[in-house]
Amino acid sequence: MILVSACLAGVKCRYNGESFACEHVIDLISKGLAIPLCPEQLGGLPTPRENAEQNGEKVQTRSGLDVTQAYKQGAEEALRIAKLMGCKKAVLKSRSPSCGSGLIYNGKFSGELVKGEGIFTQLLKANHIEVVSEDDFSTNMNGHPETSGFNTENTYY
């Protein structure tokens, strides 16, 4: 089973109350190969909510509110579900303070990206769950799941 960011499945759970639907991710779910989760909602954050960015070990909103604990709690709950479902791989929303993989916003709300990983991504990797961003997943799909880096043929992850 593959874990995916719920916003990529078309669920309106992003900070701005919108989704970021990704056709390839929706296809995985429709085939019963993936489950959608939003660690931010699982941490008790509302939708919509104030934009937040990771700044070192903390996650703060634009107005300076420290929401680190909600992000950590949501990551723990999402990990618990991922383990229950036997997930070994994840396709997560790029640049997010929860789900970002490789690049995240710099914590200054300037739009600048820096190397880093979201709170949930860090936790998944520490638990040996492979993480790719939707950008990398969709780029590598080219209409062929076998080129995505994920074997989706009759395999339970």
mmCIF file of C-alpha atoms in Angstrom:
data_model
loop_
_atom_site.group_PDB
_atom_site.id
_atom_site.type_symbol
_atom_site.label_atom_id
_atom_site.label_comp_id
_atom_site.label_asym_id
_atom_site.label_seq_id
_atom_site.Cartn_x
_atom_site.Cartn_y
_atom_site.Cartn_z
ATOM 1 C CA MET A 1 0.000 0.000 0.000
ATOM 2 C CA ILE A 2 1.174 3.519 -0.805
ATOM 3 C CA LEU A 3 0.456 6.509 1.415
ATOM 4 C CA VAL A 4 -0.421 9.759 -0.391
ATOM 5 C CA SER A 5 -1.048 13.324 0.720
ATOM 6 C CA ALA A 6 -4.829 13.782 0.784
ATOM 7 C CA CYS A 7 -4.577 17.121 -1.027
ATOM 8 C CA LEU A 8 -3.036 15.272 -3.990
ATOM 9 C CA ALA A 9 -6.135 13.066 -4.072
ATOM 10 C CA GLY A 10 -8.341 16.123 -4.555
ATOM 11 C CA VAL A 11 -9.306 16.488 -0.872
ATOM 12 C CA LYS A 12 -9.651 20.159 0.044
ATOM 13 C CA CYS A 13 -7.378 20.037 3.091
ATOM 14 C CA ARG A 14 -4.564 22.455 2.210
ATOM 15 C CA TYR A 15 -3.972 25.539 4.360
ATOM 16 C CA ASN A 16 -5.996 27.659 1.915
ATOM 17 C CA GLY A 17 -8.927 25.221 1.828
ATOM 18 C CA GLU A 18 -8.035 23.942 -1.620
ATOM 19 C CA SER A 19 -6.643 20.715 -3.024
ATOM 20 C CA PHE A 20 -3.739 20.074 -5.387
ATOM 21 C CA ALA A 21 -5.172 17.116 -7.307
ATOM 22 C CA CYS A 22 -2.663 14.905 -9.113
ATOM 23 C CA GLU A 23 -4.081 12.536 -11.744
ATOM 24 C CA HIS A 24 -1.466 9.849 -11.147
ATOM 25 C CA VAL A 25 -2.141 9.851 -7.397
ATOM 26 C CA ILE A 26 -5.912 9.687 -7.896
ATOM 27 C CA ASP A 27 -5.338 6.739 -10.255
ATOM 28 C CA LEU A 28 -3.397 4.856 -7.547
ATOM 29 C CA ILE A 29 -6.241 5.376 -5.082
ATOM 30 C CA SER A 30 -8.918 4.318 -7.573
ATOM 31 C CA LYS A 31 -6.991 1.083 -8.156
ATOM 32 C CA GLY A 32 -6.901 0.400 -4.406
ATOM 33 C CA LEU A 33 -3.126 0.837 -4.242
ATOM 34 C CA ALA A 34 -2.980 3.970 -2.079
ATOM 35 C CA ILE A 35 -4.617 5.658 0.893
ATOM 36 C CA PRO A 36 -4.903 9.435 1.324
ATOM 37 C CA LEU A 37 -4.005 11.154 4.619
ATOM 38 C CA CYS A 38 -3.502 14.731 5.772
ATOM 39 C CA PRO A 39 -1.134 14.870 8.754
ATOM 40 C CA GLU A 40 -1.995 18.515 9.397
ATOM 41 C CA GLN A 41 -5.685 17.714 9.858
ATOM 42 C CA LEU A 42 -4.789 14.642 11.925
ATOM 43 C CA GLY A 43 -2.853 17.005 14.189
ATOM 44 C CA GLY A 44 -6.024 19.007 14.823
ATOM 45 C CA LEU A 45 -5.347 21.944 12.527
ATOM 46 C CA PRO A 46 -8.436 23.440 10.844
ATOM 47 C CA THR A 47 -9.016 23.899 7.137
ATOM 48 C CA PRO A 48 -8.526 26.568 6.045
ATOM 49 C CA ARG A 49 -5.718 27.632 8.361
ATOM 50 C CA GLU A 50 -3.009 30.267 8.430
ATOM 51 C CA ASN A 51 -0.056 29.476 6.183
ATOM 52 C CA ALA A 52 2.883 27.942 8.074
ATOM 53 C CA GLU A 53 6.527 27.266 7.268
ATOM 54 C CA GLN A 54 9.233 25.250 8.918
ATOM 55 C CA ASN A 55 11.999 27.292 10.523
ATOM 56 C CA GLY A 56 14.652 24.985 11.943
ATOM 57 C CA GLU A 57 12.945 22.568 14.337
ATOM 58 C CA LYS A 58 9.817 24.728 14.622
ATOM 59 C CA VAL A 59 6.791 25.244 12.403
ATOM 60 C CA GLN A 60 5.341 28.735 12.662
ATOM 61 C CA THR A 61 2.472 30.570 11.025
ATOM 62 C CA ARG A 62 2.960 33.820 9.180
ATOM 63 C CA SER A 63 1.773 35.673 12.304
ATOM 64 C CA GLY A 64 4.360 33.866 14.454
ATOM 65 C CA LEU A 65 2.189 31.241 16.160
ATOM 66 C CA ASP A 66 4.188 28.096 16.975
ATOM 67 C CA VAL A 67 2.220 25.120 15.581
ATOM 68 C CA THR A 68 5.059 22.607 15.871
ATOM 69 C CA GLN A 69 3.197 20.368 18.323
ATOM 70 C CA ALA A 70 0.170 20.035 16.024
ATOM 71 C CA TYR A 71 2.462 19.127 13.110
ATOM 72 C CA LYS A 72 4.289 16.527 15.211
ATOM 73 C CA GLN A 73 1.061 15.063 16.587
ATOM 74 C CA GLY A 74 -0.409 14.807 13.087
ATOM 75 C CA ALA A 75 2.759 13.171 11.772
ATOM 76 C CA GLU A 76 2.633 10.579 14.575
ATOM 77 C CA GLU A 77 -1.037 9.778 13.913
ATOM 78 C CA ALA A 78 -0.459 9.530 10.162
ATOM 79 C CA LEU A 79 2.527 7.234 10.766
ATOM 80 C CA ARG A 80 0.348 5.038 12.978
ATOM 81 C CA ILE A 81 -2.167 4.678 10.122
ATOM 82 C CA ALA A 82 0.614 4.072 7.571
ATOM 83 C CA LYS A 83 1.959 1.234 9.716
ATOM 84 C CA LEU A 84 -1.518 -0.268 10.212
ATOM 85 C CA MET A 85 -1.984 -0.266 6.438
ATOM 86 C CA GLY A 86 1.480 -1.692 5.779
ATOM 87 C CA CYS A 87 2.637 1.310 3.735
ATOM 88 C CA LYS A 88 6.255 1.132 2.566
ATOM 89 C CA LYS A 89 6.150 4.083 0.167
ATOM 90 C CA ALA A 90 4.628 7.564 0.122
ATOM 91 C CA VAL A 91 3.860 10.238 -2.472
ATOM 92 C CA LEU A 92 3.667 13.544 -0.613
ATOM 93 C CA LYS A 93 3.030 17.212 -1.434
ATOM 94 C CA SER A 94 6.250 18.980 -2.248
ATOM 95 C CA ARG A 95 7.477 22.026 -0.306
ATOM 96 C CA SER A 96 5.006 21.505 2.569
ATOM 97 C CA PRO A 97 6.139 21.927 6.203
ATOM 98 C CA SER A 98 4.597 18.482 6.816
ATOM 99 C CA CYS A 99 5.146 16.598 3.593
ATOM 100 C CA GLY A 100 7.961 18.415 1.769
ATOM 101 C CA SER A 101 10.740 16.206 0.447
ATOM 102 C CA GLY A 102 14.064 17.661 -0.653
ATOM 103 C CA LEU A 103 12.939 21.289 -0.679
ATOM 104 C CA ILE A 104 10.791 23.282 1.736
ATOM 105 C CA TYR A 105 10.097 26.981 2.164
ATOM 106 C CA ASN A 106 12.783 28.792 4.173
ATOM 107 C CA GLY A 107 10.574 29.801 7.118
ATOM 108 C CA LYS A 108 10.636 33.510 6.270
ATOM 109 C CA PHE A 109 7.515 33.548 4.056
ATOM 110 C CA SER A 110 9.607 34.961 1.225
ATOM 111 C CA GLY A 111 8.788 32.203 -1.287
ATOM 112 C CA GLU A 112 12.415 31.028 -1.193
ATOM 113 C CA LEU A 113 13.058 27.281 -1.117
ATOM 114 C CA VAL A 114 15.848 25.611 0.854
ATOM 115 C CA LYS A 115 17.010 22.023 1.237
ATOM 116 C CA GLY A 116 14.970 20.281 3.867
ATOM 117 C CA GLU A 117 12.174 17.902 4.687
ATOM 118 C CA GLY A 118 8.801 18.333 6.318
ATOM 119 C CA ILE A 119 7.994 16.981 9.767
ATOM 120 C CA PHE A 120 5.976 14.022 8.415
ATOM 121 C CA THR A 121 8.543 13.193 5.737
ATOM 122 C CA GLN A 122 11.297 13.068 8.362
ATOM 123 C CA LEU A 123 9.239 10.691 10.487
ATOM 124 C CA LEU A 124 8.382 8.412 7.569
ATOM 125 C CA LYS A 125 12.012 8.162 6.477
ATOM 126 C CA ALA A 126 13.121 7.452 10.055
ATOM 127 C CA ASN A 127 10.665 4.539 9.936
ATOM 128 C CA HIS A 128 12.017 3.232 6.614
ATOM 129 C CA ILE A 129 9.124 4.407 4.459
ATOM 130 C CA GLU A 130 10.306 5.687 1.080
ATOM 131 C CA VAL A 131 9.083 9.190 0.214
ATOM 132 C CA VAL A 132 8.831 10.944 -3.156
ATOM 133 C CA SER A 133 7.193 14.246 -3.997
ATOM 134 C CA GLU A 134 4.274 14.431 -6.397
ATOM 135 C CA ASP A 135 6.567 16.341 -8.764
ATOM 136 C CA ASP A 136 9.057 13.471 -8.921
ATOM 137 C CA PHE A 137 6.325 10.837 -9.020
ATOM 138 C CA SER A 138 4.386 12.494 -11.859
ATOM 139 C CA THR A 139 7.541 13.314 -13.824
ATOM 140 C CA ASN A 140 8.700 9.719 -13.638
ATOM 141 C CA MET A 141 5.282 8.250 -14.429
ATOM 142 C CA ASN A 142 5.084 9.358 -18.067
ATOM 143 C CA GLY A 143 1.919 7.288 -18.161
ATOM 144 C CA HIS A 144 3.770 4.161 -17.066
ATOM 145 C CA PRO A 145 3.630 3.082 -13.408
ATOM 146 C CA GLU A 146 6.625 0.810 -13.905
ATOM 147 C CA THR A 147 8.836 3.871 -14.503
ATOM 148 C CA SER A 148 7.605 5.712 -11.410
ATOM 149 C CA GLY A 149 9.928 3.928 -9.027
ATOM 150 C CA PHE A 150 6.894 2.148 -7.529
ATOM 151 C CA ASN A 151 5.880 -1.336 -8.552
ATOM 152 C CA THR A 152 2.099 -1.107 -8.568
ATOM 153 C CA GLU A 153 1.333 -4.455 -10.185
ATOM 154 C CA ASN A 154 -0.377 -6.824 -7.721
ATOM 155 C CA THR A 155 1.939 -5.731 -4.931
ATOM 156 C CA TYR A 156 1.020 -4.809 -1.390
ATOM 157 C CA TYR A 157 3.467 -2.409 0.154
#
